[in-house]
XYZ file of C-alpha atoms in Angstrom:
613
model
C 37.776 -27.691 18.892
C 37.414 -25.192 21.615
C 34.639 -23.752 23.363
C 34.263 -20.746 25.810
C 34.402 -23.089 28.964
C 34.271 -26.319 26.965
C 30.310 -27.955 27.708
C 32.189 -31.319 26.844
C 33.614 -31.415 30.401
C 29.752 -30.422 31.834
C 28.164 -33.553 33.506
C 24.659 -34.330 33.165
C 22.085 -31.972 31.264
C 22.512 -28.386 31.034
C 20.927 -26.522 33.799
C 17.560 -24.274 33.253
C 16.643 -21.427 34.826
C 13.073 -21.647 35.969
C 9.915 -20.224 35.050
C 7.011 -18.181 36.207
C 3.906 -19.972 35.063
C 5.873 -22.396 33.396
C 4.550 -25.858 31.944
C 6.435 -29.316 31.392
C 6.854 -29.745 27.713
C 3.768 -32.344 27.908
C 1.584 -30.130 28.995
C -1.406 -28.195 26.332
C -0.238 -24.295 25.574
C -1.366 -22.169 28.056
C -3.863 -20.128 26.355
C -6.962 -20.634 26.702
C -9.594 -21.239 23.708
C -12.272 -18.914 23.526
C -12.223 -15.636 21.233
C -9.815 -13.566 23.658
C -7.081 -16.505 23.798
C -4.035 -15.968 22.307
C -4.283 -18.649 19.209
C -7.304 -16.454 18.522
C -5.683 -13.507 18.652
C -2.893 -14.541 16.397
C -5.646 -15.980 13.727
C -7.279 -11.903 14.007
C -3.837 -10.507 13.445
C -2.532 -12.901 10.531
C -6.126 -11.679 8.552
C -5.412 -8.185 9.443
C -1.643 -8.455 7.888
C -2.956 -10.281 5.349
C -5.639 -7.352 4.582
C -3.406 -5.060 4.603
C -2.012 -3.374 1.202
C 0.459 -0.648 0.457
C 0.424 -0.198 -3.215
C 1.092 3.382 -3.570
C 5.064 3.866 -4.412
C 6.787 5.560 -0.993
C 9.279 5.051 0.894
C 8.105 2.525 3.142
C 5.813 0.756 0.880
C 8.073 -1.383 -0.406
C 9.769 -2.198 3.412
C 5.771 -2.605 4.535
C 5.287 -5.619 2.042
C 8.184 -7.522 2.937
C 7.680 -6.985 6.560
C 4.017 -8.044 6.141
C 5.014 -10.973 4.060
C 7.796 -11.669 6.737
C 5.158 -11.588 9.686
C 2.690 -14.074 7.914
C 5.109 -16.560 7.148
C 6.073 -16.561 10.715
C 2.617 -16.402 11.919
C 2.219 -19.234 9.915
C 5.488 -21.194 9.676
C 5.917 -21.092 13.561
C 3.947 -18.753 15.853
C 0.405 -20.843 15.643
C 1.403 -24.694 14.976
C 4.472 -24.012 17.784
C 1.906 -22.186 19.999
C -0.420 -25.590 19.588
C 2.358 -27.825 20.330
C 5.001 -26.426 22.945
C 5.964 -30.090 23.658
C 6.877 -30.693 19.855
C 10.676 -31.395 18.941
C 13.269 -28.422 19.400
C 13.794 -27.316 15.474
C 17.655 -26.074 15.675
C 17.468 -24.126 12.128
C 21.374 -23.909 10.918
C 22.151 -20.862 9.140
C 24.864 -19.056 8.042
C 27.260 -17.527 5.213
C 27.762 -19.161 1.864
C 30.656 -21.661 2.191
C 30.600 -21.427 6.088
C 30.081 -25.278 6.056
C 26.881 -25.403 7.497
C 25.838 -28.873 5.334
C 29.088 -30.699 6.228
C 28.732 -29.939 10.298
C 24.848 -30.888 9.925
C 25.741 -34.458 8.017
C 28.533 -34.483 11.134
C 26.365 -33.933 13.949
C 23.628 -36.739 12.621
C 26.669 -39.350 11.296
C 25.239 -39.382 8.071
C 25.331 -37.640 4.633
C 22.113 -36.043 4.280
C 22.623 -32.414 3.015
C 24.837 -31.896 0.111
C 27.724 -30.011 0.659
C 30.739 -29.521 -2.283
C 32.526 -26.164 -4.092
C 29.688 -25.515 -5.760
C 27.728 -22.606 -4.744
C 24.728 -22.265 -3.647
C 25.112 -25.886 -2.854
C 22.098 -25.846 -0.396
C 18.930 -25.628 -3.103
C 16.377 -26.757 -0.714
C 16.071 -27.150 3.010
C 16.847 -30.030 4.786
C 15.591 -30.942 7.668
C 16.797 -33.728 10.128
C 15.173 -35.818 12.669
C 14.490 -38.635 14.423
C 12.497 -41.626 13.158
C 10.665 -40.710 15.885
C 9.863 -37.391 15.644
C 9.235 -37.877 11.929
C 5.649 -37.891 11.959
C 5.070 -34.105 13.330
C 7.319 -32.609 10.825
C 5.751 -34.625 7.954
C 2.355 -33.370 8.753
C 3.378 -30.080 7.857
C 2.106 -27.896 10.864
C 4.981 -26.599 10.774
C 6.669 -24.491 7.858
C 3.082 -25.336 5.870
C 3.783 -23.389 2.679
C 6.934 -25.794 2.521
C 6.029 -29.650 -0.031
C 7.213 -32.638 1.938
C 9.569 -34.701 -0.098
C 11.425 -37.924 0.532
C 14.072 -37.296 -2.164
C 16.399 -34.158 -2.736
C 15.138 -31.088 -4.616
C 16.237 -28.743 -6.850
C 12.770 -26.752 -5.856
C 13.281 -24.222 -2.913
C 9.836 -24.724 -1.866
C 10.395 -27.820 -0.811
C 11.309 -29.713 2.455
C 13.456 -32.650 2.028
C 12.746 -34.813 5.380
C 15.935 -37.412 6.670
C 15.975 -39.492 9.964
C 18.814 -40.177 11.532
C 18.711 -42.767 14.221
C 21.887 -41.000 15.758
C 20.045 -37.796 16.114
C 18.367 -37.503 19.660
C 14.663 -37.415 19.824
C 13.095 -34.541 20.647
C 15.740 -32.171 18.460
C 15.882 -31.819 14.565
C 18.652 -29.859 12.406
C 17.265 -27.833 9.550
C 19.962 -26.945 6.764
C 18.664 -23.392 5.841
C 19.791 -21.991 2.050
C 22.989 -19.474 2.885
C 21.791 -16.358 3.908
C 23.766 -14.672 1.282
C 23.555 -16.534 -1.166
C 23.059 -15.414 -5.082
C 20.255 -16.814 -5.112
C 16.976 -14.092 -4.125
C 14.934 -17.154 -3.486
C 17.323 -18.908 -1.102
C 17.856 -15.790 0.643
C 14.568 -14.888 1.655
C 13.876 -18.376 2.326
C 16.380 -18.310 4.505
C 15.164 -15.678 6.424
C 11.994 -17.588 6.741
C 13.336 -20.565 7.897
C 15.654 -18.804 11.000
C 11.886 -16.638 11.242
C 10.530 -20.335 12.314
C 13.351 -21.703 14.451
C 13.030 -22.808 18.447
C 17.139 -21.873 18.252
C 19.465 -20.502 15.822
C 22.647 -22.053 15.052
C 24.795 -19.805 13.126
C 27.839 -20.830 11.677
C 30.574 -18.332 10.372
C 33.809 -18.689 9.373
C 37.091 -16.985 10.756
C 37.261 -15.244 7.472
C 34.294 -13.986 7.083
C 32.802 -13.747 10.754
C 32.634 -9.878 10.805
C 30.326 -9.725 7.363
C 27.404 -7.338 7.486
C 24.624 -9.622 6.338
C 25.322 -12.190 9.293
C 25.308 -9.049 12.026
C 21.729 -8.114 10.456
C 20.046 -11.599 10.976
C 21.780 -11.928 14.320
C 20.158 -7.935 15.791
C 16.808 -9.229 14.133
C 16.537 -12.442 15.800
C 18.108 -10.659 19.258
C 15.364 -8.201 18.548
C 13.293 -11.192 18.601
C 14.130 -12.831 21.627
C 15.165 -16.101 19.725
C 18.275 -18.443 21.571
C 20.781 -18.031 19.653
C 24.258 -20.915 19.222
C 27.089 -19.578 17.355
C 29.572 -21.959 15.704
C 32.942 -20.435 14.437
C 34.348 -23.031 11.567
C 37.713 -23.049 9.421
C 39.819 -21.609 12.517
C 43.901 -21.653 12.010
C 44.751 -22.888 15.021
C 47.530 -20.625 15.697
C 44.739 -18.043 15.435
C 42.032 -19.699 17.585
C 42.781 -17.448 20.764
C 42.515 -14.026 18.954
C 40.044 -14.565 16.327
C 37.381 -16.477 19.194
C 38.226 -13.408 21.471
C 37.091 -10.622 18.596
C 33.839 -12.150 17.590
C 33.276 -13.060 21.818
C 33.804 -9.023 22.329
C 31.313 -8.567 18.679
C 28.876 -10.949 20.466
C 29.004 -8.485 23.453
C 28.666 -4.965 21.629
C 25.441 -6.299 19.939
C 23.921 -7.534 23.452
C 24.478 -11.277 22.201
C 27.571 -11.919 25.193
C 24.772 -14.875 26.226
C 25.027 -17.129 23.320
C 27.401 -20.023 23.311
C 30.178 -19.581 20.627
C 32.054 -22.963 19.897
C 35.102 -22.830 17.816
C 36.032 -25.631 15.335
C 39.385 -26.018 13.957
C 41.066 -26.065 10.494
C 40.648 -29.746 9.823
C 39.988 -32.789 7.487
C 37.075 -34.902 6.446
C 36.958 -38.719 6.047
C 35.664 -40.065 2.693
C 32.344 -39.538 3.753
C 32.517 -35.871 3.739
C 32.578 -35.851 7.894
C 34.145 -33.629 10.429
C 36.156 -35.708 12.836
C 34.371 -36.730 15.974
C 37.295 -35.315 18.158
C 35.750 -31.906 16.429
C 32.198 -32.228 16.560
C 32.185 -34.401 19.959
C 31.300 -31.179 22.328
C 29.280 -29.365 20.148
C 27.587 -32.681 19.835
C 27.140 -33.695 23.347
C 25.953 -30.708 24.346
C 23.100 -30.777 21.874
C 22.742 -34.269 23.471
C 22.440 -32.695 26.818
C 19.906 -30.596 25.083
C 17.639 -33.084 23.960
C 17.232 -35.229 26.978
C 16.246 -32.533 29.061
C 12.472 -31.941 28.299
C 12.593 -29.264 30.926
C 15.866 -27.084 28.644
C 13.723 -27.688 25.691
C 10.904 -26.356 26.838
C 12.611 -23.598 28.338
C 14.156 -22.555 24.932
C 10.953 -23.327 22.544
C 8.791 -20.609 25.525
C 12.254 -17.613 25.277
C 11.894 -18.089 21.555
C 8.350 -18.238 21.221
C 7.500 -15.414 24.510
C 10.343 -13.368 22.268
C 8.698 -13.502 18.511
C 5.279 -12.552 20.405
C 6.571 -9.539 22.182
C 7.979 -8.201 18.669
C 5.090 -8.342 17.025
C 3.471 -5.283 18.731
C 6.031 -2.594 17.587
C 6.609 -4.365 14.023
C 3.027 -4.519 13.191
C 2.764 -0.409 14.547
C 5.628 0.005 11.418
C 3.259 -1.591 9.284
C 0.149 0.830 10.633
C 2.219 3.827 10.538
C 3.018 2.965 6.578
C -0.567 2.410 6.370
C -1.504 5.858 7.568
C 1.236 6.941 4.741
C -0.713 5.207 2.103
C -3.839 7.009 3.145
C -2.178 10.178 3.661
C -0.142 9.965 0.149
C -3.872 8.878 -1.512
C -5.740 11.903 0.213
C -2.748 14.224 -1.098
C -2.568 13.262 -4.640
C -6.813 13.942 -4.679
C -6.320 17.430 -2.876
C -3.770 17.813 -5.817
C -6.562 17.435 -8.613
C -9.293 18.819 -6.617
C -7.463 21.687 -6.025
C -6.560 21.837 -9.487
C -9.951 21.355 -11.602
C -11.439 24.300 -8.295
C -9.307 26.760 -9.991
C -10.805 25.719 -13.452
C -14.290 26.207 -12.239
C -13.333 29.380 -10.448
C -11.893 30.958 -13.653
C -15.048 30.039 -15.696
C -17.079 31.351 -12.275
C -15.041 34.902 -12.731
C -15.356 34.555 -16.524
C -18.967 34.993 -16.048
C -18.370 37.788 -13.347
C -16.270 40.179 -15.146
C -18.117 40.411 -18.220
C -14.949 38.740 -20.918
C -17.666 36.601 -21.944
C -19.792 39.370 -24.092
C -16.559 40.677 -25.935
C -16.161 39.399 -29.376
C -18.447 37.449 -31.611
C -21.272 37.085 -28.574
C -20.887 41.154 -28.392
C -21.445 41.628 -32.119
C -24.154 39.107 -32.282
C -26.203 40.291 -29.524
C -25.888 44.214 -30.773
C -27.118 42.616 -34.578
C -29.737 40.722 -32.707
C -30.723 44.362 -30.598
C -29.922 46.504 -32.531
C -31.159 45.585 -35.971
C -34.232 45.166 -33.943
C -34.530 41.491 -33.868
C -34.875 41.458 -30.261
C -38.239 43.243 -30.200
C -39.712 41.757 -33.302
C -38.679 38.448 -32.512
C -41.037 38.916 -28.735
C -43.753 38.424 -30.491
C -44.287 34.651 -31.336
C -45.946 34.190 -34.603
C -44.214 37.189 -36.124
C -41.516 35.929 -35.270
C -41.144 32.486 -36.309
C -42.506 33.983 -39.621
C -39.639 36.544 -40.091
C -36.624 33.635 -39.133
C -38.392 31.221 -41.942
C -38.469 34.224 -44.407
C -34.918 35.334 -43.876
C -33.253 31.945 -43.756
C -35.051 30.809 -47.641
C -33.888 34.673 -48.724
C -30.281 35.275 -47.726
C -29.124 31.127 -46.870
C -27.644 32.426 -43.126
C -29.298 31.629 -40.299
C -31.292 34.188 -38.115
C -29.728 36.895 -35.645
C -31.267 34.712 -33.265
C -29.739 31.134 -34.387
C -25.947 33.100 -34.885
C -26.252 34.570 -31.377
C -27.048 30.921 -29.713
C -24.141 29.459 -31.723
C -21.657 32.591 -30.720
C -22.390 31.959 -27.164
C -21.976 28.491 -27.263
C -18.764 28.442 -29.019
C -17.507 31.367 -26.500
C -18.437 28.863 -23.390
C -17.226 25.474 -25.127
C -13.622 27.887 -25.543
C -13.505 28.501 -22.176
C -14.130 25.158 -20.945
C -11.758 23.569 -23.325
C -9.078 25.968 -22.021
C -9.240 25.825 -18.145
C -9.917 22.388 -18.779
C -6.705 22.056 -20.517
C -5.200 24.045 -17.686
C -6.328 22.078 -14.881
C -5.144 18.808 -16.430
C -1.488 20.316 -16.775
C -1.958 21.387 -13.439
C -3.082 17.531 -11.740
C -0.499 16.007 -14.331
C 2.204 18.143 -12.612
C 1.101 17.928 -9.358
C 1.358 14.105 -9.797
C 4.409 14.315 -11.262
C 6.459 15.774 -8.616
C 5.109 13.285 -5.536
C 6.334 9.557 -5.864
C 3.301 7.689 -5.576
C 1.905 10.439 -7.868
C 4.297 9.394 -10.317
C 3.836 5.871 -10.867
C 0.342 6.488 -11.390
C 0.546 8.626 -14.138
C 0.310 8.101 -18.338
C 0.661 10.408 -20.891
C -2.971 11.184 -21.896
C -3.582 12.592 -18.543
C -1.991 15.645 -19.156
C -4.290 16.464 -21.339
C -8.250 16.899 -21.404
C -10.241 13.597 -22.130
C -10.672 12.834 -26.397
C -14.365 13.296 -26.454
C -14.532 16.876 -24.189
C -15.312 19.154 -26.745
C -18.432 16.798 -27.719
C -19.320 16.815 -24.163
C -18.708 20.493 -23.619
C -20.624 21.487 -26.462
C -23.497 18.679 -25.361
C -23.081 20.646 -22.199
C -23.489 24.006 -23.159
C -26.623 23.213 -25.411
C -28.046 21.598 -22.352
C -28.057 24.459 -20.569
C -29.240 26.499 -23.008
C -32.321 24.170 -23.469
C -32.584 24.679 -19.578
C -32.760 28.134 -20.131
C -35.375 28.265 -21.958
C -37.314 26.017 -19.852
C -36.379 28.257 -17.025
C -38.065 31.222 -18.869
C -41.069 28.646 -19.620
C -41.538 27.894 -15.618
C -41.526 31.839 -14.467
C -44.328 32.165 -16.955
C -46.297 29.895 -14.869
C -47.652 32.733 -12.689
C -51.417 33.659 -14.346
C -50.398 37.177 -14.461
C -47.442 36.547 -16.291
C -49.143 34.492 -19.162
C -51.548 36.947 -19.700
C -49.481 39.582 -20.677
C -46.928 37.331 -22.424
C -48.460 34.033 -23.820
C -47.801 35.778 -27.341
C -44.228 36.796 -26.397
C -41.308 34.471 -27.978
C -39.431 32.493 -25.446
C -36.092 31.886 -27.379
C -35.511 35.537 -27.564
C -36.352 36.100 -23.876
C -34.362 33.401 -23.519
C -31.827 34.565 -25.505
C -31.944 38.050 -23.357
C -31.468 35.769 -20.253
C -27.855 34.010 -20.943
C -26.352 37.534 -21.995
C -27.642 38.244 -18.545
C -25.465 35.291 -17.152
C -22.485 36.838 -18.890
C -22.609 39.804 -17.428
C -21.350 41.388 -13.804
C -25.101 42.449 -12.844
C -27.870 40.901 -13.811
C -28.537 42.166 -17.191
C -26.212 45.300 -17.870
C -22.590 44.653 -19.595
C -19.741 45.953 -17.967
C -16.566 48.042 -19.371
C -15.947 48.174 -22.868
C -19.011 46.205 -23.197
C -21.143 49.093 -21.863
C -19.601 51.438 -24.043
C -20.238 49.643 -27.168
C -23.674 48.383 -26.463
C -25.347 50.048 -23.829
C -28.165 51.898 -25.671
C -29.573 48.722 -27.681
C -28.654 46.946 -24.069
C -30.996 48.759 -21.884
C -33.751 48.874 -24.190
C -33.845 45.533 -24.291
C -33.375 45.443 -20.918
C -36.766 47.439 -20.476
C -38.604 45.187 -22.288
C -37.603 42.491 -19.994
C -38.749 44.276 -16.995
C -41.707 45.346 -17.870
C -42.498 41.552 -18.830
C -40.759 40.569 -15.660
C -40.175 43.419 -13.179
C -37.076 43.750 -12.281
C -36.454 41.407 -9.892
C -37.638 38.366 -11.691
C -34.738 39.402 -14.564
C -31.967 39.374 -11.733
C -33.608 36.148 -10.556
C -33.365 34.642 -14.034
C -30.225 35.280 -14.414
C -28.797 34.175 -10.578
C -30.736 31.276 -11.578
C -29.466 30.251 -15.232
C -25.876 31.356 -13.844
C -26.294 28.381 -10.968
C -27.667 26.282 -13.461
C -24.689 26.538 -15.944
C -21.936 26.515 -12.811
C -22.979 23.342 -11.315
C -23.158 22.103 -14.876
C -19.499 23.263 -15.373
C -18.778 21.390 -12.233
C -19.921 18.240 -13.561
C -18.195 18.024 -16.351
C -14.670 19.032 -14.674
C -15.366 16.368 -12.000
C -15.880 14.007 -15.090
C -12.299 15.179 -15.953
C -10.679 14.759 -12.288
C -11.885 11.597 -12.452
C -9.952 10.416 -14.562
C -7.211 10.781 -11.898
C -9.193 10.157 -8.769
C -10.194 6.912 -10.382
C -6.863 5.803 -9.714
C -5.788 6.817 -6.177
C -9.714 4.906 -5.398
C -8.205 1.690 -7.324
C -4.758 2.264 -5.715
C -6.096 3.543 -1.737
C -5.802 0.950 0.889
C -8.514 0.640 3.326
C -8.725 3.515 5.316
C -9.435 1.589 8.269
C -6.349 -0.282 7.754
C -3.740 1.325 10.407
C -7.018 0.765 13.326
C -7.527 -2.894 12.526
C -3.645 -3.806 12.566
C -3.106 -1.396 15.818
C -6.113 -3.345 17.133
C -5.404 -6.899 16.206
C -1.809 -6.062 18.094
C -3.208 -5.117 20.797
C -5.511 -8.047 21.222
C -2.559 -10.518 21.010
C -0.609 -8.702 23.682
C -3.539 -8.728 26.225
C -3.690 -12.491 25.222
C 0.156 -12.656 26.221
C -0.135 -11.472 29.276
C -3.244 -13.125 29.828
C -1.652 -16.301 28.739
C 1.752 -15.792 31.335
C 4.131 -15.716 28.389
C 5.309 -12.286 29.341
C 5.519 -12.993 32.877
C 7.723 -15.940 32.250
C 11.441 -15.431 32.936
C 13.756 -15.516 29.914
C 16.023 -18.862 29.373
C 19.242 -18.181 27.869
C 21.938 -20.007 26.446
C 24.961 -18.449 28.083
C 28.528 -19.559 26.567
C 30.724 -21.306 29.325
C 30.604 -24.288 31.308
C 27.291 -23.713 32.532
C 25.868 -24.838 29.552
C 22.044 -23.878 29.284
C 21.065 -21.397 32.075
């Protein structure tokens, strides 16, 4: 085997660089305990992540979740029980491509079998961690990688943690043997990525064939990004080819800012019949992770790089996860503008249907002339008479009064409109959904259309009003005056008088063709109604029963909208969501620097004879 200035031929432990407000690897964190300490911090930011949803379909919804799982399990898996314990054994997670040999380089660094290694890929179903018997007992209580079972025995469940001591292993370092990070497998990978999420160092092993894969290059920029110490190990090396092939991933190492970690190169060779490297092979790599582990001071030095590095990216990669946030929000406030705006035009168009008079044409015109004109109108004022006649001419002809068929026509003309821009504005949310993402997934196929039961509630509506009407006409003739003159007057005509008022552009008289056809029998009746009312009162009836049946109308269209804002309210995150993550960050970076971690100088494991540095 070769190295980059071989640590074999190093003597003593590998040298540290010192550190600003550094402890010995004894000594408590150096947070402090109260509410603004970093451990507290963390604990405010892991509930904030953990709050946090992004269940509308964009873009970076999808890249949000991950990342948020991603940042718990570290939270969780490393940040807080390694922030508890800096004097806790180095965990050297071993990581690389499937095949690379991670399994057979862990089994001959520890002298013993304890990861399975063969042909058979994945061969790594669980992680296997290595330690020694003395350092058993703080891995086995789980602080550590806590969503992981303890087992004695190998499993074939990834959620698992097989725990081995080796006596041969140092104390004060364990070997993990992560699933390959490429593996088939989507359970092994992302485990994987959690495990190298919750290492003090990385070793990552590659082979000479497959050293310049993309997948490896991604895990090793992330954990640079991260400020983890990184070991690389380059296995299955012709050794005819050693030179060139350790010189192209050295210059790789470089481009991607990683010059500083340690490559060792290990040959082409056998195993014995214990599935071993020989210890001519592994002897550097192994005495300089002996080296490692004796010096409490290098140890500590790595765990506070590693540690000082995953706290200083949690700031930017928690603002990702508020700027997706804000997306959420601003995606759910878009799709609601998108039916608002949509079921606005519907009541607009039934707002100008009552302005522009295309309410009287048809069968409300030719009712309300038979009800004038015929002289219904002015009989029917009078009360008694009234109710006399409509008795008489219902048992005689079998059809309903002037009066009764001009209720129904206008009624039928309103519940038309309403069906139809209710209709329209359905199309009109459907579509608008339809073309936006999040909009999309949202959607089913009764939406584009009006609810089952609204021409039952239109109609209910519309006869609602029309009650209101008349008790409108009941309350004006509150005044003394007024029922005086009129207490023998009919109120359903008046009444009657009153919505063809709300149909109209002024306050009684029809507009256009409408005046044309019906004018004459139109202002008479008219008259009549002013000199009940006076003229004002008949404008203020009908202002009145117009607002009446408008905000109606608006209720029952936001009933419709509903049925789509229902489900942006189900689907919209918290909409102080971005604040509480931006804030939680924020708290744990005051607690760094409070606590000296970003102060501290970085350790680094440089390749080359001078070992740790």
């Amino acid at each position: 085997m070769t190295t980059h200035g071989d640590p074999a031929t190093q003597s003593g432990a590998p040298a540290v660089a010192a550190r600003t407000g550094s402890t010995d690897a004894g000594e408590d964190p150096p947070a402090t305990t109260g509410d603004d300490s970093l451990p507290a911090a963390l604990a405010g930011l892991r509930a904030a992540i953990g709050a946090a949803r992004f269940p509308l379909v964009l873009p970076s919804a999808e890249p949000a979740r991950r990342t948020g799982a991603a940042l718990t399990d570290q939270l969780d898996d490393y940040l807080i029980p390694r922030l508890a314990r800096l004097d806790a054994p180095l965990l050297v997670v071993v990581g690389g491509s499937t095949g690379a040999g991670k399994s057979t380089l862990v089994n001959s660094l520890v002298q013993a079998r304890v990861s399975a290694a063969g042909v058979l890929r994945p061969t790594t179903r669980s992680p296997v961690l290595v330690c020694n018997p003395a350092d058993a007992a703080w891995f086995r209580q789980g602080e550590l990688l806590p969503g992981l079972t303890r087992t004695n025995e190998p499993s074939e469940d990834p959620r698992t943690l097989h725990l081995v001591t080796a006596p041969a292993l140092p104390a004060g370092l364990a070997f993990l043997d992560a699933p390959d990070i490429d593996s088939v497998v989507d359970a092994n990978r992302a485990l994987a990525g959690q495990l190298l999420a919750a290492a003090d160092l990385w070793l990552f092993v590659t082979t000479a064939a497959r050293y310049a894969d993309a997948v490896p290059w991604e895990l090793l920029r992330s954990a640079r990004s991260r400020g983890a110490v990184i070991a690389m190990v380059l296995d299955r090396v012709p050794p005819e080819a050693a030179d060139e092939v350790a010189a192209h991933l050295s210059e790789m190492l470089a481009a991607q800012d990683l010059g500083a970690a340690p490559l060792f190169v290990l040959p082409e060779t056998w195993v014995d019949g214990q599935g071993l490297l020989p210890d001519r092979v592994t002897a550097p790599l192994a005495g300089w992770f002996a080296r490692l582990a004796a010096d409490a001071d290098a140890r500590a030095a790595v765990v506070r790089q590693t540690l000082d590095g995953a706290l200083a990216s949690l700031h930017p990669t928690v603002e990702g996860l508020a700027e997706a946030a804000e997306e959420q929000v601003a995606a759910a406030d878009a799709l609601d503008e998108r039916v608002r705006a949509a079921y606005r035009g519907a009541h607009r168009t039934v707002e100008q249907g009552l302005r522009d008079g295309r309410l009287l044409r048809g069968e409300v015109l030719a009712r309300w002339q038979e009800f004038v004109g015929t002289g219904e109108f002015f009989r029917t004022l009078e009360a008694r008479i009234g109710r006399l006649r409509d008795r008489v001419v219902a048992a005689v002809t079998g059809r309903p009064a002037p009066a009764a068929e001009l209720r129904t026509a206008i009624e039928s003309q309103l519940v038309t409109l309403l069906r139809g821009v209710a209709a329209e504005a359905a199309e009109n949310a459907y579509t608008g959904w339809k073309a936006h993402p999040a909009g999309a997934a949202l959607l089913e196929p009764a939406l584009a259309h009006p609810a089952d039961d609204l021409p039952e509630r239109a109609e209910r509506m519309v006869r609602d009003w029309q009650r209101g009407v008349l008790e409108l006409v009941r309350a004006e003739g509150g005044d003394k005056r007024f029922v005086a003159r009129t207490a023998a007057y009919a109120v359903n005509a008046t009444g009657l008088a009153v919505m063809i008022a709300v149909f109209a552009s002024t306050a009684f008289i029809p507009t256009g063709l409408e005046v044309a056809t019906g004018a004459g029998t139109t202002v008479a009746a008219q008259a009549v109604l002013q000199a009940i009312f006076g003229d004002q009162a008949v404008r203020t009836l009908a202002n009145k029963a117009r607002a009446d049946l408008l905000d109606r109308v608006r209720a029952l269209l936001d009933d419709e909208a509903a049925r789509f804002l229902t489900r942006t309210e189900q689907a919209r995150p918290a909409a102080d969501t971005a604040a509480e993550l931006r804030r939680a960050a924020g708290r744990v970076e005051a607690a760094r620097h409070r606590s000296g971690f970003a102060e501290a100088t970085g350790a680094t494991l440089p390749a080359g004879d001078e070992g740790l540095s």
